[in-house]
Tab-separated table of C-alpha atoms in Angstrom:
chain	number	residue	atom	x	y	z
A	1	MET	CA	25.085	-25.314	3.724
A	2	GLU	CA	28.392	-25.318	2.011
A	3	THR	CA	31.424	-24.912	4.060
A	4	ILE	CA	33.823	-22.245	2.750
A	5	ILE	CA	36.316	-22.210	5.819
A	6	LYS	CA	37.241	-24.636	8.469
A	7	LEU	CA	39.955	-23.784	10.902
A	8	GLU	CA	40.872	-26.495	13.525
A	9	ASN	CA	42.996	-25.928	16.609
A	10	ILE	CA	45.071	-23.029	14.959
A	11	ASN	CA	47.962	-21.857	17.004
A	12	LYS	CA	50.478	-19.022	16.288
A	13	SER	CA	53.380	-17.777	18.395
A	14	TYR	CA	56.149	-15.216	17.763
A	15	LYS	CA	59.697	-14.844	19.396
A	16	VAL	CA	60.019	-11.775	21.426
A	17	GLY	CA	63.541	-11.592	22.459
A	18	GLU	CA	64.164	-14.717	24.525
A	19	ASN	CA	60.328	-15.260	25.091
A	20	SER	CA	57.635	-16.673	23.157
A	21	LEU	CA	54.355	-14.573	22.684
A	22	HIS	CA	51.271	-17.040	22.041
A	23	VAL	CA	49.136	-14.871	19.847
A	24	LEU	CA	46.423	-17.386	18.666
A	25	LYS	CA	45.405	-20.217	21.084
A	26	ASP	CA	43.515	-23.177	19.629
A	27	ILE	CA	41.304	-21.170	17.150
A	28	ASN	CA	38.319	-23.251	15.787
A	29	LEU	CA	36.168	-21.467	13.267
A	30	THR	CA	33.593	-22.861	10.570
A	31	VAL	CA	32.350	-20.282	8.010
A	32	GLU	CA	29.367	-21.387	5.700
A	33	LYS	CA	28.843	-20.060	2.046
A	34	GLY	CA	26.970	-16.709	2.173
A	35	GLU	CA	27.771	-15.819	5.896
A	36	PHE	CA	28.775	-12.365	6.746
A	37	ILE	CA	30.950	-12.545	9.964
A	38	ALA	CA	32.658	-9.929	11.952
A	39	ILE	CA	35.485	-10.832	14.180
A	40	LEU	CA	35.557	-8.237	16.975
A	41	GLY	CA	38.535	-7.512	19.184
A	42	ALA	CA	40.759	-4.737	20.691
A	43	SER	CA	44.274	-3.882	19.586
A	44	GLY	CA	46.635	-6.653	20.529
A	45	SER	CA	43.929	-9.255	20.561
A	46	GLY	CA	45.401	-11.087	17.516
A	47	LYS	CA	43.026	-9.833	14.862
A	48	SER	CA	45.791	-9.129	12.323
A	49	THR	CA	47.517	-12.413	12.921
A	50	LEU	CA	44.211	-14.322	12.356
A	51	MET	CA	43.608	-12.351	9.251
A	52	ASN	CA	46.923	-13.044	7.840
A	53	ILE	CA	46.349	-16.741	8.392
A	54	ILE	CA	42.722	-16.656	6.988
A	55	GLY	CA	44.088	-14.644	4.078
A	56	CYS	CA	47.072	-17.036	3.235
A	57	MET	CA	49.592	-14.370	4.161
A	58	ASP	CA	51.079	-16.209	6.972
A	59	ASN	CA	51.126	-19.815	8.303
A	60	SER	CA	50.005	-21.122	11.642
A	61	ASP	CA	52.317	-23.048	13.727
A	62	ASP	CA	49.994	-26.033	13.917
A	63	GLY	CA	46.492	-26.963	13.322
A	64	GLU	CA	44.537	-27.326	10.085
A	65	TYR	CA	43.018	-24.897	7.774
A	66	PHE	CA	40.631	-25.826	4.881
A	67	LEU	CA	39.563	-23.137	2.301
A	68	GLU	CA	36.769	-24.848	0.103
A	69	ASP	CA	38.583	-28.211	-0.728
A	70	ILE	CA	42.041	-26.775	-0.470
A	71	GLN	CA	44.318	-27.883	2.534
A	72	ILE	CA	45.964	-24.515	3.273
A	73	HIS	CA	48.061	-25.943	6.050
A	74	LYS	CA	49.980	-28.085	3.542
A	75	CYS	CA	50.607	-25.479	0.840
A	76	GLY	CA	53.819	-23.900	0.032
A	77	ASP	CA	54.365	-20.226	-0.771
A	78	ASP	CA	53.820	-20.522	-4.495
A	79	GLU	CA	50.394	-22.299	-3.839
A	80	LEU	CA	49.425	-19.751	-1.314
A	81	GLY	CA	50.036	-17.011	-3.783
A	82	LYS	CA	47.699	-18.803	-6.204
A	83	VAL	CA	45.034	-19.155	-3.505
A	84	ARG	CA	45.288	-15.509	-2.635
A	85	ASN	CA	44.782	-14.373	-6.202
A	86	GLU	CA	42.048	-16.886	-7.146
A	87	ASN	CA	39.980	-17.516	-3.981
A	88	ILE	CA	40.186	-14.463	-1.744
A	89	GLY	CA	39.203	-10.825	-2.350
A	90	PHE	CA	40.971	-8.412	0.050
A	91	ILE	CA	39.619	-4.972	1.169
A	92	PHE	CA	42.005	-3.000	3.408
A	93	GLN	CA	41.570	0.046	5.605
A	94	LYS	CA	44.141	1.999	3.467
A	95	TYR	CA	42.778	0.981	-0.029
A	96	HIS	CA	46.165	-0.028	-1.476
A	97	LEU	CA	45.249	1.459	-4.844
A	98	ILE	CA	48.044	1.925	-7.461
A	99	PRO	CA	48.207	5.824	-7.537
A	100	GLN	CA	49.343	6.135	-11.149
A	101	TYR	CA	46.753	3.929	-12.567
A	102	THR	CA	43.062	4.954	-13.334
A	103	VAL	CA	40.236	3.423	-11.356
A	104	ILE	CA	39.348	0.999	-14.196
A	105	GLN	CA	43.194	-0.164	-14.452
A	106	ASN	CA	43.299	-0.811	-10.680
A	107	VAL	CA	40.173	-3.022	-10.838
A	108	MET	CA	41.511	-4.735	-13.881
A	109	MET	CA	44.713	-5.704	-12.284
A	110	PRO	CA	43.844	-9.056	-10.552
A	111	LEU	CA	42.205	-10.197	-13.835
A	112	LEU	CA	45.386	-9.317	-15.910
A	113	ILE	CA	47.582	-11.105	-13.329
A	114	ARG	CA	45.345	-14.247	-13.901
A	115	GLY	CA	46.080	-13.949	-17.603
A	116	MET	CA	42.809	-12.750	-18.795
A	117	SER	CA	42.816	-10.709	-22.031
A	118	ARG	CA	42.790	-6.964	-21.632
A	119	ARG	CA	39.513	-6.530	-23.491
A	120	GLU	CA	37.728	-9.091	-21.260
A	121	ALA	CA	39.192	-7.615	-18.129
A	122	THR	CA	38.125	-4.119	-19.202
A	123	GLU	CA	34.603	-5.333	-19.711
A	124	LYS	CA	34.328	-7.201	-16.354
A	125	ALA	CA	35.876	-4.262	-14.457
A	126	ARG	CA	33.533	-1.848	-16.138
A	127	GLU	CA	30.490	-3.935	-15.118
A	128	ILE	CA	31.530	-4.164	-11.469
A	129	LEU	CA	32.225	-0.395	-11.255
A	130	GLU	CA	28.831	0.513	-12.862
A	131	SER	CA	27.116	-1.781	-10.313
A	132	ILE	CA	28.550	-0.019	-7.203
A	133	GLY	CA	27.850	3.445	-8.602
A	134	LEU	CA	31.334	4.376	-9.985
A	135	GLY	CA	30.566	4.278	-13.692
A	136	ASP	CA	31.410	7.977	-14.087
A	137	ARG	CA	34.828	7.605	-12.244
A	138	MET	CA	36.509	4.984	-14.350
A	139	ASN	CA	39.110	7.223	-15.898
A	140	HIS	CA	40.033	9.084	-12.810
A	141	LYS	CA	43.228	8.492	-10.588
A	142	PRO	CA	42.739	7.549	-7.056
A	143	ASN	CA	43.809	11.054	-5.778
A	144	GLU	CA	40.877	12.513	-7.580
A	145	LEU	CA	38.336	10.554	-5.464
A	146	SER	CA	36.997	10.930	-2.050
A	147	GLY	CA	38.064	8.362	0.534
A	148	GLY	CA	34.708	6.568	0.285
A	149	GLN	CA	35.102	6.401	-3.534
A	150	GLN	CA	38.647	4.941	-3.166
A	151	GLN	CA	37.192	2.240	-0.745
A	152	ARG	CA	34.508	1.382	-3.355
A	153	VAL	CA	37.150	0.931	-5.986
A	154	ALA	CA	38.974	-1.331	-3.490
A	155	ILE	CA	35.848	-3.238	-3.171
A	156	ALA	CA	35.245	-3.510	-6.905
A	157	ARG	CA	38.845	-4.777	-7.304
A	158	ALA	CA	38.034	-7.536	-4.591
A	159	LEU	CA	34.766	-8.442	-6.175
A	160	VAL	CA	36.007	-8.575	-9.978
A	161	THR	CA	37.381	-12.063	-9.637
A	162	LYS	CA	34.358	-13.490	-7.981
A	163	PRO	CA	36.327	-14.850	-4.968
A	164	ALA	CA	34.946	-17.559	-2.636
A	165	LEU	CA	35.737	-15.075	0.250
A	166	LEU	CA	35.915	-11.481	0.755
A	167	LEU	CA	38.166	-10.530	3.671
A	168	ALA	CA	37.893	-6.868	4.969
A	169	ASP	CA	40.327	-5.580	7.478
A	170	GLU	CA	38.965	-2.532	9.246
A	171	PRO	CA	37.318	-1.473	6.036
A	172	THR	CA	35.754	1.903	7.426
A	173	GLY	CA	38.836	2.690	9.572
A	174	ALA	CA	39.948	5.785	7.330
A	175	LEU	CA	36.618	6.958	6.710
A	176	ASP	CA	34.271	9.539	8.435
A	177	SER	CA	31.162	8.105	10.060
A	178	ASN	CA	28.675	8.743	7.317
A	179	THR	CA	30.877	7.502	4.719
A	180	GLY	CA	31.625	4.326	6.790
A	181	LYS	CA	28.046	3.630	7.069
A	182	GLU	CA	27.488	3.855	3.235
A	183	ILE	CA	30.320	1.265	2.749
A	184	LEU	CA	28.807	-1.022	5.462
A	185	GLN	CA	25.555	-0.797	3.703
A	186	LEU	CA	27.311	-1.870	0.326
A	187	PHE	CA	28.805	-4.834	2.388
A	188	LYS	CA	25.393	-5.893	3.344
A	189	LYS	CA	24.097	-5.685	-0.199
A	190	MET	CA	27.156	-7.628	-1.342
A	191	ASN	CA	26.351	-10.297	1.154
A	192	GLU	CA	22.572	-10.353	0.276
A	193	ILE	CA	23.541	-11.415	-3.338
A	194	GLY	CA	25.619	-14.322	-1.953
A	195	ASN	CA	29.250	-13.002	-1.140
A	196	THR	CA	30.847	-14.580	1.808
A	197	ILE	CA	32.437	-11.850	4.024
A	198	ILE	CA	34.722	-11.854	6.955
A	199	MET	CA	35.473	-8.344	8.408
A	200	ILE	CA	37.933	-7.723	11.078
A	201	THR	CA	37.101	-4.731	13.366
A	202	HIS	CA	37.611	-3.252	16.858
A	203	ASP	CA	34.480	-1.383	16.524
A	204	THR	CA	31.234	-2.945	17.996
A	205	ASN	CA	29.041	-0.601	15.868
A	206	VAL	CA	30.946	-1.822	12.702
A	207	ALA	CA	30.600	-5.438	13.689
A	208	ASN	CA	26.792	-5.112	14.125
A	209	TYR	CA	26.257	-4.705	10.348
A	210	SER	CA	27.422	-8.407	10.152
A	211	LYS	CA	25.096	-11.373	10.602
A	212	ARG	CA	27.375	-13.029	13.063
A	213	VAL	CA	29.934	-11.569	15.561
A	214	LEU	CA	32.793	-13.494	17.082
A	215	TYR	CA	35.030	-12.187	19.789
A	216	LEU	CA	38.899	-12.480	19.783
A	217	ASP	CA	40.342	-11.693	23.274
A	218	ASP	CA	44.087	-12.553	24.056
A	219	GLY	CA	44.303	-14.901	21.183
A	220	VAL	CA	41.116	-16.945	22.080
A	221	LEU	CA	38.043	-16.920	19.667
A	222	THR	CA	34.632	-17.186	21.130
A	223	GLU	CA	31.087	-17.095	19.578
A	224	GLY	CA	29.191	-13.938	20.036
A	225	LYS	CA	25.721	-13.023	18.772
A	226	THR	CA	23.866	-13.228	15.553
A	227	ASN	CA	22.232	-10.187	13.958
A	228	TYR	CA	19.185	-11.296	11.914
């Protein structure tokens, strides 16, 4: 198996007044290519902090983080920005679509940022939207879509760059139960065709769609169960 992510003894603390709050405590995690992992934890467990570190949006205080062959713990801000754009696809609870852009323009954006031609970016965005059932919504604005459709657009935007890792933060949190299940089934299909996924959630039912569940409690990460 090919290792995508390796975290070794990751710690993170924040200053709260005169005190120090130890949010992540000696986190160790190995993720292999093609895994679908859920990190399950209650509010305040450190999930968001861990997601920000895995997503290269924040640095740990100490420890080592390898993403493929990149030593993330040694990267500066500019390098981290490049890694985020080229190696990680983000899927958030609130979609983060650009409201004045059409669906296809939203999905093209990461490719244009990379310097791809508009023609090629349009073609790749069209292909990914058709593959997830949004071929007839390409020229709609986000406010003309349902919540589930907006989340599918966000997923297409994350997939279009073919990232090493898909990082999903509470991806069904803004959706009703049935729509949430549809999105999670889409995640399973994405994983079946080879996408590596880490999903952050507080919901056991959501976590159970993954193949491997890890538990984060008071900053401590422990192995949970596998769902095969």
